[in-house]
Tab-separated table of C-alpha atoms in Angstrom:
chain	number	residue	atom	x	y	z
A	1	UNK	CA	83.079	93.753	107.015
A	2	UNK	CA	86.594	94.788	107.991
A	3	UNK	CA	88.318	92.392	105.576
A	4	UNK	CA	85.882	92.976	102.658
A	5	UNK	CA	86.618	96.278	102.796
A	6	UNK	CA	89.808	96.326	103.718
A	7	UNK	CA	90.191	93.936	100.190
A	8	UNK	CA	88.199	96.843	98.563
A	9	UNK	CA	90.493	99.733	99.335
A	10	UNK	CA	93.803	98.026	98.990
A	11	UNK	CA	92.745	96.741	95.107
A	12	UNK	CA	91.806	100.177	94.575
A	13	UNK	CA	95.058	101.593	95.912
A	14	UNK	CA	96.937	99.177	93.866
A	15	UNK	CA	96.163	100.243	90.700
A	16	UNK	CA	97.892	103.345	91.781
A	17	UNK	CA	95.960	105.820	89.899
A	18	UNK	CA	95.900	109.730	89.493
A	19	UNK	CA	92.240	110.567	89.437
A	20	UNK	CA	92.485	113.411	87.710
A	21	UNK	CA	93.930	112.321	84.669
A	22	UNK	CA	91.089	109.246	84.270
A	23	UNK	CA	88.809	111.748	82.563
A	24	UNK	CA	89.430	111.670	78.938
A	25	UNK	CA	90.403	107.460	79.308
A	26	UNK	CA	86.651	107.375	81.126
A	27	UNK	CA	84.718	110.295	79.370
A	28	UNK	CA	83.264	108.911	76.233
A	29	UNK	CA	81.857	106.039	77.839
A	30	UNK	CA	80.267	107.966	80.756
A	31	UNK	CA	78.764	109.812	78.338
A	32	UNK	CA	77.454	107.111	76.065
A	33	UNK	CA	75.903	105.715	79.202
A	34	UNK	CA	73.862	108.902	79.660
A	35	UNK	CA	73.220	108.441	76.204
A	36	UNK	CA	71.461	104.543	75.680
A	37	UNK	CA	69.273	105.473	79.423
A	38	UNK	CA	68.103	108.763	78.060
A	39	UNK	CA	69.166	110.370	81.972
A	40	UNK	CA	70.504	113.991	82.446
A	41	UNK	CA	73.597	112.705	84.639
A	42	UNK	CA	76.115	109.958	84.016
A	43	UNK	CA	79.293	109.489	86.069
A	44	UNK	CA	81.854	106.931	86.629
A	45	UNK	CA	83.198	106.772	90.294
A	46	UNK	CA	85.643	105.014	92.528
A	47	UNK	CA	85.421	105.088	96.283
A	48	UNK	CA	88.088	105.524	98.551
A	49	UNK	CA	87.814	105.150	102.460
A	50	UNK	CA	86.779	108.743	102.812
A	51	UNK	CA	86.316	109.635	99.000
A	52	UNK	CA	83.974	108.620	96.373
A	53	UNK	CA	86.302	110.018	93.419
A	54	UNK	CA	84.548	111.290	90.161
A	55	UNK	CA	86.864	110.298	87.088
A	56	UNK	CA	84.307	110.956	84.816
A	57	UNK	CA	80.469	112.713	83.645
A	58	UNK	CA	78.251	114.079	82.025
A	59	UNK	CA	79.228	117.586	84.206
A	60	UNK	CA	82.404	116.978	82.149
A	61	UNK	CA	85.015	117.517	85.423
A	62	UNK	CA	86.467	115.462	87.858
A	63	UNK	CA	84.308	116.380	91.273
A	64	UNK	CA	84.878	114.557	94.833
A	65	UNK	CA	82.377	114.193	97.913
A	66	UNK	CA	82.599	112.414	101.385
A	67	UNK	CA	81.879	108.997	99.946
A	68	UNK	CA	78.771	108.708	102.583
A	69	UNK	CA	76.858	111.616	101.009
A	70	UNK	CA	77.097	109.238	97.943
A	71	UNK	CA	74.081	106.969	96.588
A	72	UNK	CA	77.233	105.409	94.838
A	73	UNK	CA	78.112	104.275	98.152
A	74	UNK	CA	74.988	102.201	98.287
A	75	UNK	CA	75.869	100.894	94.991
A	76	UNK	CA	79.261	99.494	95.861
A	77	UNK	CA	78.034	97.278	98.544
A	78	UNK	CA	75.540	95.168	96.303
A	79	UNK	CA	76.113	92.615	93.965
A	80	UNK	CA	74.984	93.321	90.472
A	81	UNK	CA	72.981	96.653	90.862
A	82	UNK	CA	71.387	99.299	93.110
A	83	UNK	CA	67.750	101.111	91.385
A	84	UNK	CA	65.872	103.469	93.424
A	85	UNK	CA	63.565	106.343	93.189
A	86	UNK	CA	65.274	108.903	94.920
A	87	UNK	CA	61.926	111.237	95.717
A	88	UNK	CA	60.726	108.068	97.699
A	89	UNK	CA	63.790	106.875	99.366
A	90	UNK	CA	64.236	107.512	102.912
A	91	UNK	CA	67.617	107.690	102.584
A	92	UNK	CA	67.911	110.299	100.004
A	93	UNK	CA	64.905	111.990	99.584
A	94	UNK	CA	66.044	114.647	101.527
A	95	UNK	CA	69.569	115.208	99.655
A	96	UNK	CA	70.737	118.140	97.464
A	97	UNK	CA	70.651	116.289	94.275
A	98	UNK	CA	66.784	115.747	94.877
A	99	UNK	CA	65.619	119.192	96.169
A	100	UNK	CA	67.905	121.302	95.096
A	101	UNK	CA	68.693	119.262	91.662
A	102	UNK	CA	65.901	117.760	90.707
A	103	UNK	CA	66.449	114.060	90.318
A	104	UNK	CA	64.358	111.373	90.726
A	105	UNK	CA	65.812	108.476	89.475
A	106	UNK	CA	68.740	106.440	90.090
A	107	UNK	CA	70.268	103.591	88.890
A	108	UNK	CA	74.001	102.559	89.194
A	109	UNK	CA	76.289	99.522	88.914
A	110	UNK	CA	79.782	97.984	91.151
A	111	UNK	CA	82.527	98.238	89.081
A	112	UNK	CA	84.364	95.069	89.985
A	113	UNK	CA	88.000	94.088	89.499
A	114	UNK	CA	89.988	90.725	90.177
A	115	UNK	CA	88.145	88.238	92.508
A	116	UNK	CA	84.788	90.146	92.492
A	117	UNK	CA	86.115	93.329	94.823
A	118	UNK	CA	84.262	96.461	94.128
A	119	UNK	CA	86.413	99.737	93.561
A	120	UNK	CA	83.471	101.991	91.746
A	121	UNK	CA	80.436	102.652	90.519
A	122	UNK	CA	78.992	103.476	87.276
A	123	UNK	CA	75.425	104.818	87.950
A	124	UNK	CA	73.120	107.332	85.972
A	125	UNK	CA	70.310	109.598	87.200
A	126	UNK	CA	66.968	111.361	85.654
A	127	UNK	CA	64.886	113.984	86.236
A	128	UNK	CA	62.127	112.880	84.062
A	129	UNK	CA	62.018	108.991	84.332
A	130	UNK	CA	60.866	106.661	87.033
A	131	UNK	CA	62.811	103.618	85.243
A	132	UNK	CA	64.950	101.842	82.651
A	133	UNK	CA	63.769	99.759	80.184
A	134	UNK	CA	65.244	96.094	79.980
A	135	UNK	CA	67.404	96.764	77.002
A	136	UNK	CA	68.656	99.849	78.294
A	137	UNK	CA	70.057	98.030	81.659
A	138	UNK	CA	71.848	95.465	79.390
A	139	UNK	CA	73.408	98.358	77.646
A	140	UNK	CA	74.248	100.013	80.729
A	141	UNK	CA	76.375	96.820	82.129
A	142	UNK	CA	78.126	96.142	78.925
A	143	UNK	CA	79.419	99.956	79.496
A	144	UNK	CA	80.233	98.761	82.879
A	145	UNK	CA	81.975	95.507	81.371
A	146	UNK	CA	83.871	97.881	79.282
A	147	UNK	CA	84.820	99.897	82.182
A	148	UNK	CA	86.389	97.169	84.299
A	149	UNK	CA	88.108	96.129	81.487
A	150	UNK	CA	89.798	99.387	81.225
A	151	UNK	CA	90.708	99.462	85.163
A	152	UNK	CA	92.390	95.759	84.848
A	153	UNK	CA	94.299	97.619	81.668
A	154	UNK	CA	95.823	99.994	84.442
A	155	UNK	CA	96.176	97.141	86.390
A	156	UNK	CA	98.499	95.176	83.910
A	157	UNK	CA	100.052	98.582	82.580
A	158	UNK	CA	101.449	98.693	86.886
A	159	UNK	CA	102.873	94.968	86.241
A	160	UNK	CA	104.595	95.891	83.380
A	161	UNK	CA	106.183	99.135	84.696
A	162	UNK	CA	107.487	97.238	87.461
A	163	UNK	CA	108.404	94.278	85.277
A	164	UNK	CA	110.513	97.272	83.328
A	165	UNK	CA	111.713	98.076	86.664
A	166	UNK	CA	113.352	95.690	87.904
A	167	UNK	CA	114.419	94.905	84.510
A	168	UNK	CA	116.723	97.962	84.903
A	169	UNK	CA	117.774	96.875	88.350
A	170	UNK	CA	118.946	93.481	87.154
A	171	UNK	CA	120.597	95.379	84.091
A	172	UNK	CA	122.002	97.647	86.487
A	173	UNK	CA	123.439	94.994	88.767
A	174	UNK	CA	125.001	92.564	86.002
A	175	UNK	CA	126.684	95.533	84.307
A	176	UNK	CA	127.946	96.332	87.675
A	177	UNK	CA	129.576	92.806	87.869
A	178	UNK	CA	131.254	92.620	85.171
A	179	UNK	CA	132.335	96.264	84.090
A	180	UNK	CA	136.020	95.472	86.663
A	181	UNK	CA	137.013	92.453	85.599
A	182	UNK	CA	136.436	94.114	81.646
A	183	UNK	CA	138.005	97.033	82.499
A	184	UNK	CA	140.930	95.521	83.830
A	185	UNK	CA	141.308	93.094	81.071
A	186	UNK	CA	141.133	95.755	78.434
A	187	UNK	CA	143.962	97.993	79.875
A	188	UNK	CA	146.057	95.217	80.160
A	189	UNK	CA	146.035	93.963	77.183
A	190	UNK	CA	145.920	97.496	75.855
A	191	UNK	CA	149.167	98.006	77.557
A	192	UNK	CA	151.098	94.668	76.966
A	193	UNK	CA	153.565	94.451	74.032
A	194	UNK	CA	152.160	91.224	72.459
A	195	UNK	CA	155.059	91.689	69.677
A	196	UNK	CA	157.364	90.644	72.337
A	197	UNK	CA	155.918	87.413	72.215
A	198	UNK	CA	156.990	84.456	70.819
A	199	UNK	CA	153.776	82.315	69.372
A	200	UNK	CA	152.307	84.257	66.754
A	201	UNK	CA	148.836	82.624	67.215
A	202	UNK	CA	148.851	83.744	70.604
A	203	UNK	CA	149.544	87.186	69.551
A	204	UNK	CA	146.514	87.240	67.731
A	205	UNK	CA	144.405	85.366	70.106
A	206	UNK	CA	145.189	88.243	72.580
A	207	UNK	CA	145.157	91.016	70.083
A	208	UNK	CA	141.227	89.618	69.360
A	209	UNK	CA	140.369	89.417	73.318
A	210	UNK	CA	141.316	93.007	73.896
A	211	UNK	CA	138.605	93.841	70.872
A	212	UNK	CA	136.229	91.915	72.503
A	213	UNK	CA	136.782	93.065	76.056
A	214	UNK	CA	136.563	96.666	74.736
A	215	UNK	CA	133.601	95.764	72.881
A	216	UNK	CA	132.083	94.525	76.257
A	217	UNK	CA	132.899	97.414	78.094
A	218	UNK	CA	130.960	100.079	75.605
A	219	UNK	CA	127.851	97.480	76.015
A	220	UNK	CA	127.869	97.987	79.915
A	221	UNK	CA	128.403	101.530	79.801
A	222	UNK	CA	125.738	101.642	77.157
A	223	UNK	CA	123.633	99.781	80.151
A	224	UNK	CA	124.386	101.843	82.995
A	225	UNK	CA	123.247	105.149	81.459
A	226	UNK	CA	119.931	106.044	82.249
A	227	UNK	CA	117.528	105.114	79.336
A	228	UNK	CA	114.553	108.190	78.490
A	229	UNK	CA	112.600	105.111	77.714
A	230	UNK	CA	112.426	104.423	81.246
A	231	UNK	CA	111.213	107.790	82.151
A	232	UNK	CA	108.766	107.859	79.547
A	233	UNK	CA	107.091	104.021	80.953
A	234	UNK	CA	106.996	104.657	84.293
A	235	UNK	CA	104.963	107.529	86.541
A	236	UNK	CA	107.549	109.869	88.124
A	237	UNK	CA	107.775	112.635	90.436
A	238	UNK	CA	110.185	114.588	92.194
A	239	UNK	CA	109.499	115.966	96.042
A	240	UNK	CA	107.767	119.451	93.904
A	241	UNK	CA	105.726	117.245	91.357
A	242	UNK	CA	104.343	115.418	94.284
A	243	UNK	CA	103.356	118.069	96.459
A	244	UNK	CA	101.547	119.636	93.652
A	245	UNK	CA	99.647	116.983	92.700
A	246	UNK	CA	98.566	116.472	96.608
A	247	UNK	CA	97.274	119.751	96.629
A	248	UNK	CA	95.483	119.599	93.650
A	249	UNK	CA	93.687	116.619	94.441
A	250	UNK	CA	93.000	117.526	98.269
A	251	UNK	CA	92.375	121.671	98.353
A	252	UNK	CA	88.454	121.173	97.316
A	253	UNK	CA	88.162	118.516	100.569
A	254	UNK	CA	89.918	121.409	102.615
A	255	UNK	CA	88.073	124.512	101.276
A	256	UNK	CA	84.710	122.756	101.845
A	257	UNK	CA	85.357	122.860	105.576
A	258	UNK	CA	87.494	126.258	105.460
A	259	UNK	CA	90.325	124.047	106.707
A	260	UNK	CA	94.115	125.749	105.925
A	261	UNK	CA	95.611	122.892	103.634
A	262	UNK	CA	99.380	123.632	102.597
A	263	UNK	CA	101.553	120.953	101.792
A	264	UNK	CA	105.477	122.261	101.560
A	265	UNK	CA	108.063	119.786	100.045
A	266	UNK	CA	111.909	120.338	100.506
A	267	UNK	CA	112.996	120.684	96.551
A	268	UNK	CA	114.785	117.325	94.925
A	269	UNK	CA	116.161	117.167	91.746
A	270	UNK	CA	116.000	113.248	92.449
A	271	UNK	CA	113.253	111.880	90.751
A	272	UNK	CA	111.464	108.570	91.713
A	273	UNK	CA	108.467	105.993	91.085
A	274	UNK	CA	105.229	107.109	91.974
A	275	UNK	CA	104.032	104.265	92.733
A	276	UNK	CA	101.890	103.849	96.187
A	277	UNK	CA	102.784	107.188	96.974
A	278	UNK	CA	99.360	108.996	96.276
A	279	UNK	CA	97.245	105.982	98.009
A	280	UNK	CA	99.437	106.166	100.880
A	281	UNK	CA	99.567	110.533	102.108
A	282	UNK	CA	96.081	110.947	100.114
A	283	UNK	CA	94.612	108.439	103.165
A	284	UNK	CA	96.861	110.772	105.771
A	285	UNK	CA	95.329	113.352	104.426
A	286	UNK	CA	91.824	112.633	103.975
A	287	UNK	CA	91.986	111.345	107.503
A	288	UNK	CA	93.203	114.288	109.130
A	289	UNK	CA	91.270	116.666	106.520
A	290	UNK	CA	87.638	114.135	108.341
A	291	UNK	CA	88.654	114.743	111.643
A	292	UNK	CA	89.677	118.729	111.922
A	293	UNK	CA	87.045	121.132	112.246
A	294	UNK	CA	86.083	124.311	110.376
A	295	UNK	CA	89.141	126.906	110.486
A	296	UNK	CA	91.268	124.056	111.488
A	297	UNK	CA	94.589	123.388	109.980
A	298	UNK	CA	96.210	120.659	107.878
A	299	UNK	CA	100.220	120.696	107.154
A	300	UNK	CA	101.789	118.630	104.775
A	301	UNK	CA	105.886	118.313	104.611
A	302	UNK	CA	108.019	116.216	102.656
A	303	UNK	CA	111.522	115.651	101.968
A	304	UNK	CA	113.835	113.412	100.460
A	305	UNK	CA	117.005	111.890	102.228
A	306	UNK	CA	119.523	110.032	100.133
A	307	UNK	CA	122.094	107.518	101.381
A	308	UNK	CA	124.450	105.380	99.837
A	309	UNK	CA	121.709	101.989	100.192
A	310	UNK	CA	118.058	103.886	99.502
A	311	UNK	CA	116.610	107.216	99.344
A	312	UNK	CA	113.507	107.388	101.709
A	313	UNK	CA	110.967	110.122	101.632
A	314	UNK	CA	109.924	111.484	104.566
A	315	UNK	CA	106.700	112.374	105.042
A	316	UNK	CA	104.586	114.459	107.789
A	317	UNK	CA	100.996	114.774	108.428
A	318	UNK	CA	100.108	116.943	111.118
A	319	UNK	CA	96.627	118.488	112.053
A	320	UNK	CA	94.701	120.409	115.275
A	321	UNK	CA	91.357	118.310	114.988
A	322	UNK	CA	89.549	116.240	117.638
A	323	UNK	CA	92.670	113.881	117.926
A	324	UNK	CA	92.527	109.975	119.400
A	325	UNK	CA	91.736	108.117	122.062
A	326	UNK	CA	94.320	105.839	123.610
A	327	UNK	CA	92.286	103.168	122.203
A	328	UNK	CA	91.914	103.947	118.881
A	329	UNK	CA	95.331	104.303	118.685
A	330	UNK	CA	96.209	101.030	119.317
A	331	UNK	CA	93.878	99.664	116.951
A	332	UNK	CA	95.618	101.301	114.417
A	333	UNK	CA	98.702	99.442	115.215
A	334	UNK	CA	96.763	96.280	115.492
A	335	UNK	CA	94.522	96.235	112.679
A	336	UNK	CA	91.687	96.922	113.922
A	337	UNK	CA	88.937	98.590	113.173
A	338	UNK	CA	87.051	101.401	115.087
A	339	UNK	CA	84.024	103.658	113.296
A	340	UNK	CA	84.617	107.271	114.171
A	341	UNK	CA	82.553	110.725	113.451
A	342	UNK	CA	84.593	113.010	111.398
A	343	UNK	CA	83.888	117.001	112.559
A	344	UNK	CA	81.086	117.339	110.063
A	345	UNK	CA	79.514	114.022	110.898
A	346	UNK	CA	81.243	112.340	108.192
A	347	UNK	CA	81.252	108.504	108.590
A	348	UNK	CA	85.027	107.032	109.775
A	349	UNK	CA	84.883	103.632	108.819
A	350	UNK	CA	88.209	103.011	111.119
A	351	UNK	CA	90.592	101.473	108.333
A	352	UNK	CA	92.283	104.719	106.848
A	353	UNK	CA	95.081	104.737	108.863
A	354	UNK	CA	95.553	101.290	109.842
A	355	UNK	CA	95.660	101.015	105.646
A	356	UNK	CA	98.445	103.432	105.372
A	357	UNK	CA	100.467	101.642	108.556
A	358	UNK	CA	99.698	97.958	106.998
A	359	UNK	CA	100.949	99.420	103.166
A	360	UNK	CA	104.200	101.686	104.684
A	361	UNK	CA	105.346	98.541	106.170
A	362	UNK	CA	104.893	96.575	103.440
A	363	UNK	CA	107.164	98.677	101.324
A	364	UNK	CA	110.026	98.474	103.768
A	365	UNK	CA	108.740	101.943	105.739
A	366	UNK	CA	107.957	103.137	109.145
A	367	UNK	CA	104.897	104.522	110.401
A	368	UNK	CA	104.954	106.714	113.512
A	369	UNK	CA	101.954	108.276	115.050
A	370	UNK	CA	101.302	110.547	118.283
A	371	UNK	CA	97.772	112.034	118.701
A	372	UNK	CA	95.851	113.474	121.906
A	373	UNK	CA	92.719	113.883	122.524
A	374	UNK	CA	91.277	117.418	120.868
A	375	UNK	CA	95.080	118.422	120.576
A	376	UNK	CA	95.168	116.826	117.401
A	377	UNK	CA	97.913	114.127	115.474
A	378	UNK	CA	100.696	113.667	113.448
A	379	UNK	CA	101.726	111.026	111.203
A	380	UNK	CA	105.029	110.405	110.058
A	381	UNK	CA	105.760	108.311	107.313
A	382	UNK	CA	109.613	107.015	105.820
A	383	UNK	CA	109.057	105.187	102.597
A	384	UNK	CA	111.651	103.777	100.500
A	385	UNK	CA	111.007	105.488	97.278
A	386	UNK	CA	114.132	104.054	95.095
């Protein structure tokens, strides 16, 4: 169970995405779903390890929710789809979205990517109907079809940015290599009196090599400069732009449990990638947001340190919730995985953090955490961001 999931959450971290701006890419085919069942409610969701995400409904908004409060989270966990009545179902019956809603149908389908791991759901849900026809299910999964195909499409558009990348490293570093030995060839031939010279071919010879050589050295420059293009491809942010979109994604977690959520970020004009970056502090802080109580508090600071061989961000997560045990603390620095209560009875599956330790240090970071027992924890993260 550990693996499997662990599979789940790191293919769904590696597309990298920003939730919020899945809605119109997502929209017209949650809504076309809602359309072929004849159902009230249509959304397309991806699941987290504390968050099933809503990219996408018929309620026309991105929404979020403690992924166990979820039917969806039901969904994820089979293998071609979950159906239920809802007004019968021991495990739901008693939910909002029955007696406060009204719905009493449900029927929803694992959005799968590479090698058959789950990141999602698309399900619907009715009010008046107890089922789907047959044709209407084989509707509903070529949506879903369609919908996977669009996730591996954010899946190859990540390749290629980091294809362009490191494209513009190795540009970078060649131009680097070359731009003395040009340089020095141009001034000196730029400086020499070939008239002085005896062979007349020679003269020329030279006089054509300095042409070149300058030539060369306006195509490197040309190289070094930084390109818009690059800008444009690939998802950046500077230490502002990133605290932002932090907040906006986790404030609705935080005001549902009257938690003070601020996240302060030292101001950067250096830009950098995105990538990993929202995966990596949204786990922090969905973990710490699952584990502090009502009128708790959640602080968020970044900054970013330059140096002559990286630029690292530093990042801190710090919280007053129920804190760890010394046990649970080393089995985030082992891997393993131990299932904790959050404050509101959420359910911890135990991988959050040992996700954002085993990811950090993949990237070249360090991962630093001190917690006590209902005193609270901090993280501290340094990730190489450039």
């Amino acid at each position: 169970m550990h693996s499997k999931e662990y599979s789940r959450i790191k293919s769904l971290a590696d597309l990298d995405l920003d939730y919020q701006q899945l809605v119109q890419d997502f929209k017209l085919l949650s809504e076309l779903a809602a359309k072929v069942t004849g159902t009230q409610l249509s959304e397309v969701n991806l699941i987290d390890a504390y968050t099933q995400w809503t990219v996408a409904g018929t309620q026309n908004q991105a929404t979020q929710k403690p992924r166990e409060t979820s039917i969806c989270n039901v969904t994820i966990e089979q293998e071609q789809y979950f159906e239920s009545l809802v007004t019968e179902d021991l495990r739901f019956k008693d939910s909002t979205y029955v007696v406060d809603e009204g719905y009493v149908f449900y029927y929803g389908i694992p959005l799968k990517l590479d090698q058959n791991v789950t990141v999602g759901s698309l399900c619907v849900a009715g009010k008046d109907k107890t089922s789907l026809t047959q044709e209407q299910k084989e509707q509903l999964h070529l949506i879903a079809k369609e919908l996977e195909r669009l996730l591996q499409q954010q899946k190859q558009q990540q390749l290629l940015e980091q294809a362009l990348a490191d494209s513009k490293r190795m540009q970078r570093r060649l131009a680097h290599d070359i731009r003395s030995p040009l340089s020095g060839l141009s001034q000196l031939l730029s400086t020499t009196s070939l008239s002085s010279l005896q062979r007349s071919d020679l003269e020329s010879l030279l006089s054509d090599a300095a042409g070149t050589a300058s030539s060369l050295l306006q195509l490197t420059e040309a190289i070094l400069e930084d390109t818009p293009l690059l800008d444009q491809q690939l998802h950046v942010y500077d230490t502002q732009a990133l605290a932002k979109k932090l907040t906006d994604l986790y404030s609705p977690q935080a005001q549902v449990k009257a938690i003070a959520f601020n996240v302060r970020a030292t101001p950067s004009v250096l830009r950098f990638p995105r990538k990993n970056l929202l995966p990596i502090i949204g786990n922090l802080i969905a973990n710490a947001l699952k584990f502090t109580p009502t009128n708790g508090k959640v602080q968020v600071a970044m900054h970013l340190a330059s140096s002559q061989k990286a630029k690292i961000l530093h990042v801190r997560v710090e919280d007053n919730g129920i804190g760890m045990t010394p046990e649970t603390q080393e089995a985030v620095g082992t891997g393993r995985a131990i299932p904790q209560k959050g404050t509101h009875g959420e359910t911890g599956y135990g991988l959050g953090l040992s996700f954002v330790r085993e990811r950090c240090e993949a990237l070249g970071g360090t991962f630093h955490l001190t917690s006590q027992k209902d005193q609270g924890t901090t993280v501290t993260l340094e990730l190489p961001v450039m």
